[in-house]
Amino acid sequence: RLIDCFSNAGMVVSGGGVSHFSSVVAQSALELGLLQENVRKLRQTYSARVEAMSKSLEAHLGGAAEFVAPGGGYFTWVRLKNGVNTDRLLPMAQAAGVSYRPGTAFSAHGAFSDRLRLAFALYEAEELDEGIARLAKALRRYGLEGHT
């Protein structure tokens, strides 16, 4: 009975797609080579943002952090040195006007407490620099409050 309900659903009866119109638009974009052009532009944009974030990390965090510029994706992983706990740093970073995902959010056992994930894909170079500057401010506050 459940299978009958799904097999008679409008999406399945209409061809199995969400929308014929959307499918035709996507197919036309592929045939016209528009997807490749868009991917090329995205690669250029994200590459520039990775470079901007890397420069900002080096300028503002210097020897307090280690990172490897990603070759793809949307995030940069950073390891903070000197025993910094990114869970405890987060409220200070948020108070400074910047946020990130602590490394522990990606571990079932609470590992990676000295790591954080920063997003670069959504922000312009100036915004990335400002965000890293705010993170550096929070890191200085963290040290001053004796967390390290």
C-alpha positions in Angstrom: 0.0 0.0 0.0 2.8 2.4 0.9 4.5 1.7 -2.5 1.3 2.4 -4.3 1.1 5.8 -2.6 4.6 6.7 -3.7 4.2 5.3 -7.2 1.1 7.5 -7.8 2.7 10.6 -6.4 2.8 13.6 -8.8 6.5 13.8 -8.9 6.8 10.2 -10.1 3.9 10.4 -12.5 5.2 13.6 -14.0 8.5 12.0 -15.0 10.3 11.5 -11.7 11.7 15.0 -11.6 10.9 17.9 -9.3 10.0 20.1 -12.3 10.1 19.6 -16.0 10.9 23.3 -16.5 13.8 23.1 -14.1 15.1 20.0 -15.8 14.9 21.7 -19.2 16.7 24.8 -18.0 19.5 22.7 -16.4 19.8 20.6 -19.6 20.0 23.7 -21.7 22.7 25.2 -19.4 24.8 22.1 -19.7 24.4 21.9 -23.5 25.3 25.6 -23.9 28.4 25.2 -21.8 27.2 27.6 -19.1 28.0 25.2 -16.3 31.6 25.0 -17.2 31.8 28.8 -17.4 30.2 29.1 -14.0 32.5 26.5 -12.5 35.5 28.4 -13.9 34.3 31.7 -12.3 33.7 29.9 -9.0 37.2 28.4 -9.0 38.7 31.9 -9.6 36.6 33.4 -6.9 37.3 30.7 -4.3 41.0 30.6 -5.2 41.2 34.4 -4.6 39.3 34.0 -1.3 41.6 31.2 -0.1 44.6 33.4 -0.9 43.1 36.3 0.9 42.3 34.2 4.0 45.8 32.7 4.0 47.4 36.2 3.9 45.1 37.4 6.7 45.9 34.3 8.8 49.6 34.9 8.4 49.4 38.6 9.0 47.0 38.5 12.0 47.8 35.2 13.7 51.4 34.6 12.6 53.1 32.0 14.7 50.0 31.4 16.9 48.4 29.2 14.2 49.1 26.6 11.6 47.1 25.9 8.5 47.3 24.5 5.0 45.5 26.5 2.3 42.9 24.2 0.9 43.0 23.1 -2.7 39.2 23.0 -2.9 36.0 23.2 -0.8 34.7 26.0 1.3 36.6 26.0 4.5 40.1 26.4 6.0 41.2 24.3 9.0 43.4 26.1 11.5 45.3 24.6 14.4 45.9 27.1 17.2 49.1 26.6 19.2 49.9 27.0 22.9 47.1 24.9 24.2 44.3 27.2 23.0 40.9 25.5 23.4 38.7 26.6 20.5 35.5 25.8 22.5 36.5 28.2 25.2 37.7 30.8 22.6 34.4 30.8 20.7 32.4 33.1 23.1 35.3 35.7 23.0 35.4 35.4 19.2 31.6 35.9 19.0 31.9 38.9 21.3 34.4 40.3 18.9 32.0 39.8 16.0 33.3 36.7 14.3 32.4 33.0 14.6 33.7 29.6 13.5 33.1 25.9 14.1 35.3 24.4 16.8 37.2 21.3 15.9 35.4 19.3 18.6 32.2 19.6 16.6 33.8 17.2 14.1 34.8 14.6 16.6 32.7 12.0 18.4 35.1 12.0 21.2 35.9 15.7 21.8 39.2 15.6 19.9 40.6 18.5 17.9 40.0 21.1 20.7 42.9 23.1 19.3 41.4 23.3 15.8 38.8 25.4 14.2 37.1 25.6 10.8 36.8 28.9 9.0 34.5 29.5 6.0 35.9 31.5 3.1 33.4 30.8 0.3 30.8 33.3 1.3 33.0 36.4 2.0 34.9 39.0 0.1 38.6 39.5 0.8 38.0 42.6 3.0 35.4 40.7 5.1 37.8 37.8 5.5 40.6 40.1 6.7 38.3 41.8 9.1 37.1 38.5 10.5 40.6 37.2 11.0 41.6 40.5 12.7 38.6 40.0 15.0 39.7 36.4 15.7 43.2 37.6 16.5 41.7 40.2 19.0 39.7 37.4 20.7 42.9 35.2 20.8 44.7 38.0 22.6 41.9 38.4 25.1 41.9 34.6 25.6 45.6 34.8 26.5 45.2 37.8 28.7 42.5 36.0 30.7 44.9 33.2 31.5 43.4 30.4 29.5 46.7 29.3 28.0 
